[in-house]
Amino acid sequence: MRLRLLLLLAVCGAAAGAAVRTLSLRGRWRIRSGNGSLELPGDVPGCVHTALLQQNLIQDPYYRFNDLNYRWISLDNWTYSKEFKIPFDISKWQKVNLIFEGVDTVTKVLLNDVTIGETDNMFKRYSFDVTSVVRDVNSIELRFQSPVLYAAQQSKAHTRYEVPPDCPPVVQKGECHVNFIRKEQCSFGWDWGPSFPTQGIWKDVRVEAYNFCQLNYFTFSPIYDARAQEWNLEIESSFDVVSSKPVYGHVMVALPKLQTQQTQGIELQPGERVVELFVKINKNISVETWWPHGHGNQTGYNMTILFELEEGLSIEKSAKVYFRTVELIEEPIKGSPGLSFYFKINGLPIFLKGSNWIPADSFQDRVTSDLLRLLLQSAVDANMNTLRVWGGGVYEQDKFYELCDELGIMVWQDFMFACALYPAGQGFVDSVREEVAYQVRRLKSHPSIITWSGNNENEAALMMNWYGIHISDLPTYINDYVTLYVKNIREIVLTADKTRPFITSSPTNGAESVAEGWVSHNPYDKHFGDVHFYDYISDCWNWKIFPKARFVSEYGYQSWPSFSTLEKISSEEDWSYGSRFSLHRQHHADGNTEMLLQAGLHFKLPQSKDPLRSFKDTIYLTQVMQAQCVKTQTEFYRRSRSQVVQGEGHTMGALYWQLNDIWQAPSWASLEYGGKWKMLHYFARHFFAPLLPVGFENQDVFFIYGVSDLRSDCNVTLTVRLHTWSSLEPLCSRRTRRLVMKAGKATLLYEEPVPRLLKTCGKCTRQRCVVSFHLSAAGQLLSPTNYHFLSSLKEAVGLHKAHITFSVPATLLSRLPSVVGLVQWKERLRGHHHEGSAVVPGSILGASLQRSGVLSSSLTSEETIGRSCARSCSQGASEPGRPSSPSVVTHLCLI
Ligand code: BMA
C-alpha cells in the first residue's frame, strides 16, 4: 500500500493537469441465455431483445403477435459479459470505479470473478469501487435475473399485506407485480402498449481511474432574488478526494455574455466532498429570460467553470445556463370555492397547452436523438408549450430535456410511479431515495422542467378505491403512500431543488390534498388542482360533459394508426376491424367498439363491401372522431380560462392524453409510432393556436369566444360565414366591427340565436349549412379558420364528392417537415372524398375556402399572418426587471 502511494505521488506530479483516465465499455458484449443454449453478440447500450433481433434470431418483436411469442425472452435470466484490456497502467491509479449510467434492472455484477455489487433499480446510476479488483486484462459479467420473476419474488416476500394491483387487466396481455420492481412500469404492459420487460445495460458504462481527487458531478440552479432584483447561480460540485491530505485550490466561474466572473478559494477535505458556490450575476447587464414556446425566446448563456487545484490539477466544465422563474399559484378565486391552480413563468400566468409523453419505444436503445427531435418538434409545430413526462415510463435521456430547453417546451415531470399502490418497506424506500436524489441532480438545471410530480394517479387509485381495499386497511396504505411520496420523495426533492414546485400526484387537489393529510377524499375535485377526465360513451360533441376544472392534465379518445403504419407489422389476414389482430392490438377493454359507437353518433359508418377499403375507412373514421372529440374538449378548456360559471372555471391547462405511441396499435396518441401525424395532430395545430375563435352552442344560441395567449391586447375583426355543404362559396358572410381581444383571456366576441342566424341566410337549415369563422386584421388572417357543425354530419344534406388536387415543390418537402404533414392530410382528404363521404374539418375547410389547394400559397399566407399580427397586436409592457424578447409577437402569431 505504501509503495502504491509513493508511486502515486510521483504520478501526480508527473501527470500534472490530468488526474483522470476513462475507458468506455460501450460497444460489443456477449450475451448468454440462462442455460447457455443461446450465445450472441449484443451492443451496449442495448437490451437482449434488440440484440436477438440484430442477429436475426427473432423477428421484429412488434410484428403481429410477437409480443406473446417472445415472452420467453423476459422470463429467462441472461448474462452480459465482456473481456477488456485497460490501455493505461492501472497500477498507477489510486482509485478505479466502474460506472453504469443505467442497468435494466436486476443483476449481480462480477469483475474478474469477484462480485463487486448488485443492481435492482433501472433509474439509478451505479458506481462500484473496483480499485482492488481491476487488472490490466479483465473480465466483466452482469448476471441478470428475469424482471418478471424478480417482481413476483418480491411481491411474495411482502407477506404482511398485499400491495395491489397484482396483475394488469387480461386485455393488456401483461406481466404481474410491476410495482415491486424499480423499472419502467409500462414495460410489463399498458392500455396502449405491449409487454416487453427488457433486460440489458441501457445506458453508458465506463471505467474511471483517478488520483488525488475527481469531480463526480456538478449541477446548478439559477435563482431570482426578487427583493434585490438580481439573479444568482447556485452551483454544487461533488468531489471524491482520494488524497490523504486536504486539497487546496480555487474555482473560477465565468458567464462572458453576462460579464460575470467570480473566483473563489476552495479547500477539499479527504473523502466525498460537496462544494457549494454562490455566483452573483452582474446586475448591470440585463438577463434575457428563458420563455416557453410562443411566449418569447429560449435564451441561454454559456458558462465555464474551472477548478484549479494543487499538483497542477485543473478541471474545466461548461454548460448552458437559462434563467427563468416558475411559480404554481394556488389562491382563492373570486366567486368560486376552492383554489386556483396555474403556473406563472417569469411572473406571467401561462395557459399550459400540450400533451402527455410516454416512452417512444419499448426498446430504449432505439430512441435516437433524431426521433426525439422529430417528436418534440411536432409538439412545437402543433403550438404546444407543455409535455407531461408521465410516471409509467422512464426519466427521459438528457437529450430529451436539452431539446425541450431549446424548443421552449415546459415539462411536467412525474416520478416513475403509476396506477398502482407501492410497497414502502425500508429496502424499497432506500432504493427510491437514491433514484430520486440522482434524477433531481441530473435534471434540475433544465429550465424546461417546471414542476415535479410524485406519481401518476396513485392518490386517485387509493382514495377512489380502484383495487377494492377493505376500509379498515386504508390507514395502512395511506401511511405507505405518505411515507413514499411525502416523507421521502418530496423531502429529497425540496432539499435538492428550491426552484420549482412539487405536487404529490396527478391528479391531485394540490394544497387541499395537503390539508387533508396528503390524500384528498376526491382528488378529481374541479375546484382544486388538476383532474384527469375520460368519458368514451357520452357524446363528445356536447361540451357540457367536460369538467370545467382548474387544470386538465389528461383527457382523450382512442383512434387507430394509419394503414401505412399498420401494414408494416401485420399481414393481409389481419386487415379487418374484427380480425384477431385488431383485437390483439387493442389493450383497452371494448376500445374498438367504443370508437365505433362514438363515431356513429355523428358520422355514417363505412359502407364499403370491399373488406380492405372498409378497414381503411374505419381507421380513417376513428381518427376523424378522435380529432373532433379532442378539439371540442380542448376548445372548451381554452375558452374557460377566464370564466367562472357557477363556481367552476379559471381553467389554465389542457394536456391531452397522449402525444406519442410506443408501438403500432390503437391508442390515444396524436403521433403514430415513428412520428407520423394522425388527424388529431393537425387539429391540435389549430386548436392550440395562440389566437383562436371558439364556437359553441348553448340552448340554441351560437357563441364565439376569442381566446388569446398573447401578452398584449389585439384588435381583430371576426368574420362569420355560412356555407352550404354543396358549395365552397359562402352563402352569407358577416364581419364584426373591430373588437378587442384581451391579452391572456377568453373574450365573448359573438352571440346569436341559431334560428336567427339561419334565417338571415336564405336557404340555410341546420342540415344544409355549416358555419366557419376566423379572426383577421387589415385583411390578414390572424387565426385558423374554425367551424361549427349545426347538425351531425351523418345528417348533412348536399355533400359532394370533392376532387382536390395539389402540387408540392420538392424544395419545400425537404425544408419543412410540418408541411409534409399538410400534404398527407390532403391525400387523406382526397382518398376519403373518393369514397363519397364528406367530412370537412377545420383546417381543410379553411384551406378549401381560400382555394388554397396549392401548398405554396398556404405557406405564403402563414407568413403574412405573422407579419400582420405583429402590426395589429401592440407590444405589451414587459415586467419590471424581466425583459421580454423583442421577437415575441411575431413568433406568437405564427400558426
Ligand atoms: C391515464 C393514464 C394512463 C392511461 C390513460 C388512458 O390514466 O395515466 O395510465 O394509459 O389514462 O387510459
mmCIF file of C-alpha atoms and ligand atoms in Angstrom, residues 172 190-193 356 358 388 390-392 414 418-419 456-457 466 506-507 524 532 534 536 554-556 558 588 657-658 668, ligand 1:
data_model
loop_
_atom_site.group_PDB
_atom_site.id
_atom_site.type_symbol
_atom_site.label_atom_id
_atom_site.label_comp_id
_atom_site.label_asym_id
_atom_site.label_seq_id
_atom_site.Cartn_x
_atom_site.Cartn_y
_atom_site.Cartn_z
ATOM 1 C CA GLN A 172 -53.382 -5.778 -21.647
ATOM 2 C CA TRP A 190 -50.235 -0.991 -20.538
ATOM 3 C CA ASP A 191 -53.545 0.000 -22.083
ATOM 4 C CA TRP A 192 -51.690 1.307 -25.159
ATOM 5 C CA GLY A 193 -48.530 -0.772 -25.059
ATOM 6 C CA ASN A 356 -48.575 13.663 -22.288
ATOM 7 C CA ILE A 358 -44.821 8.187 -22.975
ATOM 8 C CA ARG A 388 -46.029 15.892 -19.132
ATOM 9 C CA TRP A 390 -45.831 10.503 -17.487
ATOM 10 C CA GLY A 391 -44.920 8.413 -14.448
ATOM 11 C CA GLY A 392 -45.304 4.974 -16.030
ATOM 12 C CA ASP A 414 -43.616 12.808 -12.883
ATOM 13 C CA ALA A 418 -48.118 4.893 -11.955
ATOM 14 C CA CYS A 419 -51.565 3.447 -11.471
ATOM 15 C CA ASN A 456 -49.444 9.197 -11.808
ATOM 16 C CA GLU A 457 -52.923 8.616 -10.388
ATOM 17 C CA TRP A 466 -59.637 1.239 -7.500
ATOM 18 C CA SER A 506 -51.533 13.865 -10.704
ATOM 19 C CA PRO A 507 -54.430 14.283 -10.436
ATOM 20 C CA TYR A 524 -60.811 14.847 -9.023
ATOM 21 C CA HIS A 532 -57.886 13.593 -15.438
ATOM 22 C CA TYR A 534 -62.202 10.202 -19.634
ATOM 23 C CA TYR A 536 -65.893 7.454 -24.123
ATOM 24 C CA GLU A 554 -55.213 14.140 -19.045
ATOM 25 C CA TYR A 555 -58.189 13.574 -21.330
ATOM 26 C CA GLY A 556 -58.577 11.899 -24.662
ATOM 27 C CA GLN A 558 -58.575 6.481 -28.929
ATOM 28 C CA HIS A 588 -58.220 -1.081 -23.644
ATOM 29 C CA TRP A 657 -53.587 12.073 -23.466
ATOM 30 C CA GLN A 658 -51.273 11.195 -25.279
ATOM 31 C CA TRP A 668 -54.975 7.933 -27.567
HETATM 32 C C1 BMA B 1 -54.492 7.592 -17.765
HETATM 33 C C2 BMA B 1 -53.008 7.465 -17.910
HETATM 34 C C3 BMA B 1 -52.566 6.148 -18.410
HETATM 35 C C4 BMA B 1 -53.535 5.556 -19.374
HETATM 36 C C5 BMA B 1 -54.513 6.564 -19.883
HETATM 37 C C6 BMA B 1 -55.532 6.006 -20.804
HETATM 38 O O1 BMA B 1 -54.963 7.013 -16.650
HETATM 39 O O2 BMA B 1 -52.386 7.851 -16.745
HETATM 40 O O3 BMA B 1 -52.347 5.298 -17.339
HETATM 41 O O4 BMA B 1 -52.855 4.968 -20.401
HETATM 42 O O5 BMA B 1 -55.185 7.132 -18.820
HETATM 43 O O6 BMA B 1 -56.325 5.034 -20.176
#
